[in-house]
Amino acid sequence: MDAFTTHTGTAAPLRRSAVDTDQIIPAEYLKRITRTGFEDGLFIAWRTNEPDFVLNQPQYADASILVAGPDFGTGSSREHANWALLDGGFRVVISSRFADIFRNNSTKSGLLTVVLPQADVEALWAAVEADPALQVTVDLQAKTVSYAGTTVPFEVDDYVRWRLLEGLDDVGLTERHLDDIQGFEDRRPAWLPKALPALPS
Amino acid sequence: MPKTLAEKVYEAHVVRSTPGEPDLLYIDLHLVHEVTSPQAFDGLRAAGRTVRRPDLTMATEDHNVPTLDILSPIADPISRAQVDALRANAKEFGIRLAPMGDRDQGIVHVIGPQLGLTQPGLTIVCGDSHTSTHGAFGALAFGIGTSEVEHVLATQTLPQYKPKQMSVTVDGELAPGVSAKDIILAVIAQIGTNGAQGHVIEYRGSAIEALSMEARMTICNMSIEAGAKAGLIAPDQKTFDFLQGRPHAPQGADWDAAVEHWSTLRTDEGAVFDAEVVLDASTLTPFVTWGTNPGQGLPLSERVPDPADIADESERRAAEQALAYMGLTPGTPLAEIEVDTVFLGSCTNGRIEDLRVAADLLRGKTIDPNTRMLVVPGSVGVKAQAEAEGLDRIFLDAGAEWRGAGCSMCLGMNPDQLKPGERSASTSNRNFQGRQGKGGRTHLVSPSVAAATALTGKLTAPADLIGA
Ligand code: SF4
């Protein structure tokens, strides 16, 4: 995972609530077995069917920060939704509420999710609609979003922040505690189910 | 301090807890399917890691599998490559796989309980949001992303924070023709698709206790549709009876030890929930969704809502967008909406009891000539049992299609899809735009509403069939 410290770029206003991961990337793109190359599926239905969809507007074509309505990333657990956003050039998604699995996935994939109050989201929407070239900076070190003289603080779990700043991979961190895991396994009751060997149905 | 059931299960699995860090939670059972796992296995290989506990891991093929002609190679080369990748990975890492054609194959959330691998008090994960289904047995079961799949494969643990606790209490008796699906659709309509965000829901109350294990699975399955991390129900005699004798259930003295432990798995008197929701089952009627998320639902006796009546701006905009996509006019009675397709299946309602309920309504009748009905059992086991009971004949005689087991039209990763503009009544769990095929329109319903709808060609409550 790439470390995330600070990012500056332009932002796209996605004025929709409850954007589910089927919209971010539909199932047909999930047949691939790679971890990259999902940009062609990103918001594909809206990009195809809605000429004025925000990402079809040339002034937002290079945006790297997505500012979305509440409840972004609901539905399926597909981490492909994170990958598609990253492949599509986004480093940050801002919303007043994220679905849990999407947010959790983002802490593993290196896409930063920033929760701001809806009023701050609305202000940011208005600002980037007035000036699509507006430079927005998301600083994970300082925990702030700033643009055009405005600075808004955001909350982020300290442990997640540390991992993202360092670009650390969870598996490696957990492997420091293999003794604890072994100890736990030694205490598990023997009757707990095992998938192997297969038993006759 | 009194504890909730979910807290008890969680705390019993904490391997390590340190202030300022997430807890390390042990995972008892890891279910795997072809869609969310290939990149995780690639990650293991790239780092030179192995699967720590292949014996606690079980894989199956479900999302991509065709429901016709299942013994031939998959025609779609990309789907085939994904299924082949799972087969190669299972072989390389020593994981048990139930592939197409195997007697244990089926939707991952149907086969876990069927094999008796899903048991009370376990922690269960799968790279699939509907892992919450297994909570029906009093397990703490939740969906994870592919990076976490890799983490569990490598370490059999996950870093976690203890979730918040929500209770959904449903008392009272359900009217005939009203089912678990209607309960959960009503709960989601009431609290919204984010209503349980960050929480584990415990479903309790007399109406929940009265439900069969299969109906409990339907309820827990859709917890994620209310934004919950998981949903669970305290195990009871019905749970034990369901499990006893299943291939992977404990036996002999182990069974007694297990039941003794399982019997302690209930929320203590006085335990505190962070949020509480109460519902009266006796007031419920068949529910149906009109929009493009599972929270946009109403009793079938009502009309398509008018967005102008919705005060909250973002909800109003969402309703407008949903109605435009669904091609619906405000004020239209829901019971007048005509459908092209009825889909009976999925991990929500693809179990034997669901098929029985639908077959009872279809017995000796013929479905509407302009409506196509797909019946897709949740697993090979369900299919075999249905055939042993003669349900396949009832469906076929009524004019429905009897298919092989898999996810099928729940998400249309296989050829079972709606065409653009087509409308379905579906017993699955998601009515998102394009979920069942590009441009397809989905109304979520219970199995009995699905069967009644197949008979009339428009959204129909089973009670309205009487005398029809
Ligand atoms: S049946 Fe549908 S919801 Fe269930 S696992 Fe398959 S695709 Fe997911």
GROMACS .gro file of N, CA and C in nm, chain A residues 44-164:
model
  363
   44ILE      N    1  -1.979   0.325  -1.444
   44ILE     CA    2  -1.999   0.309  -1.588
   44ILE      C    3  -2.144   0.336  -1.631
   45ALA      N    4  -2.242   0.296  -1.551
   45ALA     CA    5  -2.381   0.316  -1.595
   45ALA      C    6  -2.414   0.464  -1.603
   46TRP      N    7  -2.372   0.539  -1.504
   46TRP     CA    8  -2.401   0.683  -1.506
   46TRP      C    9  -2.319   0.752  -1.614
   47ARG      N   10  -2.195   0.707  -1.632
   47ARG     CA   11  -2.112   0.769  -1.736
   47ARG      C   12  -2.171   0.743  -1.874
   48THR      N   13  -2.236   0.626  -1.889
   48THR     CA   14  -2.291   0.591  -2.019
   48THR      C   15  -2.427   0.657  -2.044
   49ASN      N   16  -2.509   0.658  -1.940
   49ASN     CA   17  -2.650   0.696  -1.961
   49ASN      C   18  -2.683   0.840  -1.928
   50GLU      N   19  -2.596   0.908  -1.857
   50GLU     CA   20  -2.631   1.042  -1.811
   50GLU      C   21  -2.525   1.142  -1.859
   51PRO      N   22  -2.555   1.210  -1.972
   51PRO     CA   23  -2.456   1.301  -2.031
   51PRO      C   24  -2.406   1.407  -1.932
   52ASP      N   25  -2.493   1.452  -1.840
   52ASP     CA   26  -2.445   1.557  -1.751
   52ASP      C   27  -2.395   1.501  -1.617
   53PHE      N   28  -2.375   1.370  -1.609
   53PHE     CA   29  -2.314   1.311  -1.489
   53PHE      C   30  -2.181   1.382  -1.463
   54VAL      N   31  -2.152   1.407  -1.336
   54VAL     CA   32  -2.040   1.496  -1.303
   54VAL      C   33  -1.908   1.453  -1.369
   55LEU      N   34  -1.882   1.324  -1.375
   55LEU     CA   35  -1.753   1.282  -1.432
   55LEU      C   36  -1.753   1.288  -1.585
   56ASN      N   37  -1.870   1.316  -1.645
   56ASN     CA   38  -1.873   1.338  -1.790
   56ASN      C   39  -1.845   1.483  -1.825
   57GLN      N   40  -1.839   1.568  -1.724
   57GLN     CA   41  -1.816   1.710  -1.750
   57GLN      C   42  -1.665   1.736  -1.756
   58PRO      N   43  -1.619   1.796  -1.869
   58PRO     CA   44  -1.474   1.809  -1.889
   58PRO      C   45  -1.403   1.881  -1.774
   59GLN      N   46  -1.472   1.973  -1.710
   59GLN     CA   47  -1.404   2.050  -1.604
   59GLN      C   48  -1.373   1.963  -1.482
   60TYR      N   49  -1.436   1.846  -1.472
   60TYR     CA   50  -1.408   1.759  -1.357
   60TYR      C   51  -1.331   1.632  -1.398
   61ALA      N   52  -1.292   1.628  -1.525
   61ALA     CA   53  -1.231   1.505  -1.577
   61ALA      C   54  -1.102   1.467  -1.502
   62ASP      N   55  -1.029   1.567  -1.452
   62ASP     CA   56  -0.902   1.537  -1.386
   62ASP      C   57  -0.910   1.539  -1.235
   63ALA      N   58  -1.033   1.543  -1.182
   63ALA     CA   59  -1.047   1.552  -1.036
   63ALA      C   60  -0.986   1.430  -0.969
   64SER      N   61  -0.925   1.452  -0.853
   64SER     CA   62  -0.867   1.340  -0.777
   64SER      C   63  -0.929   1.330  -0.638
   65ILE      N   64  -1.026   1.418  -0.612
   65ILE     CA   65  -1.099   1.413  -0.484
   65ILE      C   66  -1.247   1.407  -0.518
   66LEU      N   67  -1.314   1.307  -0.466
   66LEU     CA   68  -1.457   1.293  -0.493
   66LEU      C   69  -1.534   1.339  -0.370
   67VAL      N   70  -1.626   1.432  -0.390
   67VAL     CA   71  -1.705   1.483  -0.277
   67VAL      C   72  -1.848   1.434  -0.297
   68ALA      N   73  -1.888   1.339  -0.213
   68ALA     CA   74  -2.014   1.267  -0.238
   68ALA      C   75  -2.117   1.296  -0.129
   69GLY      N   76  -2.242   1.263  -0.158
   69GLY     CA   77  -2.350   1.275  -0.061
   69GLY      C   78  -2.337   1.169   0.048
   70PRO      N   79  -2.429   1.172   0.145
   70PRO     CA   80  -2.419   1.079   0.258
   70PRO      C   81  -2.433   0.931   0.218
   71ASP      N   82  -2.376   0.844   0.299
   71ASP     CA   83  -2.386   0.698   0.282
   71ASP      C   84  -2.319   0.650   0.155
   72PHE      N   85  -2.198   0.692   0.134
   72PHE     CA   86  -2.123   0.648   0.018
   72PHE      C   87  -2.070   0.506   0.041
   73GLY      N   88  -2.084   0.422  -0.062
   73GLY     CA   89  -2.022   0.289  -0.057
   73GLY      C   90  -2.105   0.181   0.011
   74THR      N   91  -2.237   0.197   0.010
   74THR     CA   92  -2.323   0.095   0.070
   74THR      C   93  -2.324  -0.031  -0.016
   75GLY      N   94  -2.376  -0.141   0.043
   75GLY     CA   95  -2.398  -0.263  -0.035
   75GLY      C   96  -2.282  -0.359  -0.029
   76SER      N   97  -2.251  -0.414  -0.143
   76SER     CA   98  -2.153  -0.522  -0.157
   76SER      C   99  -2.017  -0.487  -0.097
   77SER      N  100  -1.948  -0.591  -0.049
   77SER     CA  101  -1.817  -0.572   0.016
   77SER      C  102  -1.703  -0.554  -0.084
   78ARG      N  103  -1.735  -0.557  -0.212
   78ARG     CA  104  -1.632  -0.558  -0.317
   78ARG      C  105  -1.527  -0.447  -0.296
   79GLU      N  106  -1.403  -0.488  -0.274
   79GLU     CA  107  -1.294  -0.392  -0.261
   79GLU      C  108  -1.261  -0.332  -0.398
   80HIS      N  109  -1.314  -0.398  -0.502
   80HIS     CA  110  -1.299  -0.346  -0.638
   80HIS      C  111  -1.350  -0.202  -0.648
   81ALA      N  112  -1.445  -0.165  -0.563
   81ALA     CA  113  -1.496  -0.028  -0.565
   81ALA      C  114  -1.385   0.070  -0.526
   82ASN      N  115  -1.304   0.031  -0.428
   82ASN     CA  116  -1.187   0.111  -0.391
   82ASN      C  117  -1.086   0.116  -0.505
   83TRP      N  118  -1.059  -0.002  -0.558
   83TRP     CA  119  -0.958  -0.010  -0.665
   83TRP      C  120  -1.001   0.072  -0.786
   84ALA      N  121  -1.130   0.066  -0.820
   84ALA     CA  122  -1.178   0.140  -0.938
   84ALA      C  123  -1.163   0.291  -0.917
   85LEU      N  124  -1.191   0.337  -0.795
   85LEU     CA  125  -1.174   0.480  -0.768
   85LEU      C  126  -1.025   0.519  -0.779
   86LEU      N  127  -0.939   0.436  -0.722
   86LEU     CA  128  -0.795   0.463  -0.730
   86LEU      C  129  -0.749   0.460  -0.877
   87ASP      N  130  -0.792   0.356  -0.949
   87ASP     CA  131  -0.754   0.345  -1.090
   87ASP      C  132  -0.809   0.462  -1.171
   88GLY      N  133  -0.924   0.515  -1.129
   88GLY     CA  134  -0.984   0.628  -1.199
   88GLY      C  135  -0.922   0.761  -1.158
   89GLY      N  136  -0.817   0.757  -1.078
   89GLY     CA  137  -0.744   0.880  -1.048
   89GLY      C  138  -0.780   0.946  -0.916
   90PHE      N  139  -0.869   0.882  -0.838
   90PHE     CA  140  -0.907   0.942  -0.710
   90PHE      C  141  -0.814   0.894  -0.598
   91ARG      N  142  -0.776   0.988  -0.511
   91ARG     CA  143  -0.699   0.952  -0.392
   91ARG      C  144  -0.781   0.968  -0.265
   92VAL      N  145  -0.886   1.052  -0.275
   92VAL     CA  146  -0.965   1.085  -0.156
   92VAL      C  147  -1.113   1.084  -0.192
   93VAL      N  148  -1.197   1.032  -0.101
   93VAL     CA  149  -1.342   1.051  -0.111
   93VAL      C  150  -1.387   1.120   0.017
   94ILE      N  151  -1.466   1.226   0.000
   94ILE     CA  152  -1.520   1.299   0.115
   94ILE      C  153  -1.671   1.278   0.117
   95SER      N  154  -1.724   1.246   0.234
   95SER     CA  155  -1.869   1.230   0.249
   95SER      C  156  -1.903   1.250   0.396
   96SER      N  157  -2.031   1.273   0.424
   96SER     CA  158  -2.068   1.288   0.565
   96SER      C  159  -2.085   1.152   0.632
   97ARG      N  160  -2.103   1.045   0.552
   97ARG     CA  161  -2.116   0.910   0.609
   97ARG      C  162  -2.074   0.807   0.505
   98PHE      N  163  -1.996   0.711   0.550
   98PHE     CA  164  -1.958   0.600   0.463
   98PHE      C  165  -2.015   0.470   0.518
   99ALA      N  166  -2.042   0.377   0.428
   99ALA     CA  167  -2.077   0.243   0.474
   99ALA      C  168  -1.951   0.179   0.533
  100ASP      N  169  -1.971   0.096   0.637
  100ASP     CA  170  -1.857   0.045   0.714
  100ASP      C  171  -1.756  -0.035   0.631
  101ILE      N  172  -1.805  -0.129   0.550
  101ILE     CA  173  -1.709  -0.217   0.481
  101ILE      C  174  -1.629  -0.136   0.380
  102PHE      N  175  -1.697  -0.043   0.310
  102PHE     CA  176  -1.625   0.040   0.213
  102PHE      C  177  -1.513   0.118   0.283
  103ARG      N  178  -1.547   0.176   0.397
  103ARG     CA  179  -1.450   0.259   0.469
  103ARG      C  180  -1.334   0.172   0.518
  104ASN      N  181  -1.370   0.057   0.568
  104ASN     CA  182  -1.269  -0.035   0.616
  104ASN      C  183  -1.175  -0.077   0.502
  105ASN      N  184  -1.235  -0.109   0.388
  105ASN     CA  185  -1.152  -0.146   0.272
  105ASN      C  186  -1.058  -0.032   0.235
  106SER      N  187  -1.107   0.091   0.247
  106SER     CA  188  -1.026   0.204   0.203
  106SER      C  189  -0.899   0.215   0.289
  107THR      N  190  -0.908   0.173   0.415
  107THR     CA  191  -0.788   0.182   0.499
  107THR      C  192  -0.684   0.077   0.460
  108LYS      N  193  -0.725  -0.020   0.380
  108LYS     CA  194  -0.631  -0.124   0.334
  108LYS      C  195  -0.580  -0.093   0.195
  109SER      N  196  -0.662  -0.024   0.115
  109SER     CA  197  -0.626  -0.007  -0.026
  109SER      C  198  -0.550   0.123  -0.049
  110GLY      N  199  -0.551   0.213   0.049
  110GLY     CA  200  -0.476   0.337   0.032
  110GLY      C  201  -0.558   0.452  -0.025
  111LEU      N  202  -0.691   0.431  -0.036
  111LEU     CA  203  -0.780   0.540  -0.074
  111LEU      C  204  -0.820   0.608   0.057
  112LEU      N  205  -0.805   0.738   0.067
  112LEU     CA  206  -0.839   0.803   0.194
  112LEU      C  207  -0.987   0.841   0.194
  113THR      N  208  -1.059   0.801   0.298
  113THR     CA  209  -1.198   0.844   0.314
  113THR      C  210  -1.202   0.946   0.427
  114VAL      N  211  -1.262   1.060   0.399
  114VAL     CA  212  -1.268   1.169   0.496
  114VAL      C  213  -1.414   1.200   0.528
  115VAL      N  214  -1.448   1.195   0.655
  115VAL     CA  215  -1.584   1.227   0.697
  115VAL      C  216  -1.590   1.373   0.738
  116LEU      N  217  -1.676   1.449   0.671
  116LEU     CA  218  -1.701   1.589   0.710
  116LEU      C  219  -1.850   1.604   0.738
  117PRO      N  220  -1.888   1.696   0.825
  117PRO     CA  221  -2.031   1.722   0.844
  117PRO      C  222  -2.096   1.762   0.711
  118GLN      N  223  -2.225   1.728   0.695
  118GLN     CA  224  -2.293   1.755   0.567
  118GLN      C  225  -2.283   1.904   0.529
  119ALA      N  226  -2.286   1.993   0.628
  119ALA     CA  227  -2.278   2.137   0.597
  119ALA      C  228  -2.144   2.170   0.531
  120ASP      N  229  -2.037   2.106   0.576
  120ASP     CA  230  -1.906   2.129   0.514
  120ASP      C  231  -1.899   2.068   0.374
  121VAL      N  232  -1.969   1.954   0.358
  121VAL     CA  233  -1.975   1.892   0.224
  121VAL      C  234  -2.048   1.986   0.129
  122GLU      N  235  -2.159   2.043   0.175
  122GLU     CA  236  -2.237   2.136   0.092
  122GLU      C  237  -2.151   2.257   0.054
  123ALA      N  238  -2.076   2.309   0.149
  123ALA     CA  239  -1.992   2.427   0.122
  123ALA      C  240  -1.886   2.393   0.017
  124LEU      N  241  -1.830   2.272   0.030
  124LEU     CA  242  -1.728   2.229  -0.065
  124LEU      C  243  -1.790   2.208  -0.204
  125TRP      N  244  -1.910   2.150  -0.208
  125TRP     CA  245  -1.982   2.135  -0.336
  125TRP      C  246  -1.997   2.272  -0.404
  126ALA      N  247  -2.045   2.368  -0.326
  126ALA     CA  248  -2.070   2.502  -0.381
  126ALA      C  249  -1.938   2.561  -0.433
  127ALA      N  250  -1.831   2.544  -0.357
  127ALA     CA  251  -1.703   2.603  -0.396
  127ALA      C  252  -1.649   2.541  -0.524
  128VAL      N  253  -1.657   2.408  -0.536
  128VAL     CA  254  -1.600   2.346  -0.657
  128VAL      C  255  -1.694   2.359  -0.777
  129GLU      N  256  -1.821   2.385  -0.751
  129GLU     CA  257  -1.911   2.413  -0.863
  129GLU      C  258  -1.886   2.555  -0.916
  130ALA      N  259  -1.856   2.646  -0.823
  130ALA     CA  260  -1.827   2.783  -0.865
  130ALA      C  261  -1.692   2.790  -0.937
  131ASP      N  262  -1.598   2.706  -0.892
  131ASP     CA  263  -1.465   2.708  -0.952
  131ASP      C  264  -1.409   2.566  -0.960
  132PRO      N  265  -1.437   2.498  -1.072
  132PRO     CA  266  -1.394   2.358  -1.085
  132PRO      C  267  -1.242   2.342  -1.077
  133ALA      N  268  -1.167   2.449  -1.099
  133ALA     CA  269  -1.020   2.437  -1.095
  133ALA      C  270  -0.966   2.460  -0.954
  134LEU      N  271  -1.057   2.479  -0.860
  134LEU     CA  272  -1.017   2.506  -0.721
  134LEU      C  273  -0.924   2.396  -0.668
  135GLN      N  274  -0.814   2.435  -0.609
  135GLN     CA  275  -0.721   2.337  -0.552
  135GLN      C  276  -0.765   2.305  -0.408
  136VAL      N  277  -0.784   2.177  -0.383
  136VAL     CA  278  -0.826   2.133  -0.250
  136VAL      C  279  -0.713   2.048  -0.193
  137THR      N  280  -0.676   2.075  -0.067
  137THR     CA  281  -0.569   1.997  -0.005
  137THR      C  282  -0.625   1.915   0.111
  138VAL      N  283  -0.595   1.786   0.108
  138VAL     CA  284  -0.634   1.699   0.218
  138VAL      C  285  -0.506   1.656   0.287
  139ASP      N  286  -0.491   1.698   0.412
  139ASP     CA  287  -0.367   1.675   0.485
  139ASP      C  288  -0.393   1.577   0.598
  140LEU      N  289  -0.343   1.456   0.583
  140LEU     CA  290  -0.369   1.353   0.684
  140LEU      C  291  -0.285   1.377   0.809
  141GLN      N  292  -0.169   1.437   0.790
  141GLN     CA  293  -0.084   1.471   0.903
  141GLN      C  294  -0.156   1.570   0.995
  142ALA      N  295  -0.207   1.676   0.934
  142ALA     CA  296  -0.274   1.782   1.013
  142ALA      C  297  -0.422   1.752   1.035
  143LYS      N  298  -0.477   1.651   0.966
  143LYS     CA  299  -0.619   1.616   0.973
  143LYS      C  300  -0.708   1.735   0.932
  144THR      N  301  -0.677   1.792   0.817
  144THR     CA  302  -0.757   1.905   0.767
  144THR      C  303  -0.783   1.893   0.617
  145VAL      N  304  -0.895   1.953   0.577
  145VAL     CA  305  -0.925   1.975   0.436
  145VAL      C  306  -0.921   2.126   0.416
  146SER      N  307  -0.843   2.174   0.321
  146SER     CA  308  -0.840   2.319   0.303
  146SER      C  309  -0.849   2.358   0.156
  147TYR      N  310  -0.916   2.470   0.133
  147TYR     CA  311  -0.931   2.524  -0.003
  147TYR      C  312  -0.968   2.672   0.011
  148ALA      N  313  -0.917   2.754  -0.077
  148ALA     CA  314  -0.953   2.895  -0.088
  148ALA      C  315  -0.968   2.963   0.048
  149GLY      N  316  -0.870   2.946   0.133
  149GLY     CA  317  -0.876   3.017   0.261
  149GLY      C  318  -0.961   2.951   0.368
  150THR      N  319  -1.031   2.842   0.333
  150THR     CA  320  -1.112   2.771   0.431
  150THR      C  321  -1.036   2.646   0.478
  151THR      N  322  -1.035   2.621   0.607
  151THR     CA  323  -0.974   2.498   0.657
  151THR      C  324  -1.073   2.428   0.750
  152VAL      N  325  -1.101   2.302   0.718
  152VAL     CA  326  -1.196   2.225   0.798
  152VAL      C  327  -1.123   2.105   0.858
  153PRO      N  328  -1.133   2.086   0.990
  153PRO     CA  329  -1.068   1.969   1.050
  153PRO      C  330  -1.152   1.842   1.031
  154PHE      N  331  -1.088   1.728   1.030
  154PHE     CA  332  -1.164   1.602   1.030
  154PHE      C  333  -1.104   1.504   1.129
  155GLU      N  334  -1.186   1.410   1.171
  155GLU     CA  335  -1.144   1.308   1.267
  155GLU      C  336  -1.097   1.184   1.193
  156VAL      N  337  -0.996   1.121   1.243
  156VAL     CA  338  -0.957   0.990   1.189
  156VAL      C  339  -0.894   0.911   1.303
  157ASP      N  340  -0.924   0.783   1.303
  157ASP     CA  341  -0.870   0.695   1.405
  157ASP      C  342  -0.715   0.702   1.403
  158ASP      N  343  -0.655   0.720   1.521
  158ASP     CA  344  -0.510   0.741   1.528
  158ASP      C  345  -0.431   0.624   1.470
  159TYR      N  346  -0.480   0.504   1.496
  159TYR     CA  347  -0.407   0.385   1.449
  159TYR      C  348  -0.413   0.376   1.296
  160VAL      N  349  -0.532   0.400   1.244
  160VAL     CA  350  -0.548   0.396   1.097
  160VAL      C  351  -0.461   0.504   1.034
  161ARG      N  352  -0.461   0.621   1.096
  161ARG     CA  353  -0.382   0.733   1.043
  161ARG      C  354  -0.234   0.697   1.039
  162TRP      N  355  -0.186   0.640   1.149
  162TRP     CA  356  -0.046   0.600   1.155
  162TRP      C  357  -0.013   0.500   1.044
  163ARG      N  358  -0.102   0.400   1.027
  163ARG     CA  359  -0.077   0.300   0.924
  163ARG      C  360  -0.073   0.362   0.784
  164LEU      N  361  -0.169   0.455   0.760
  164LEU     CA  362  -0.174   0.517   0.628
  164LEU      C  363  -0.052   0.607   0.605
   0.00000   0.00000   0.00000
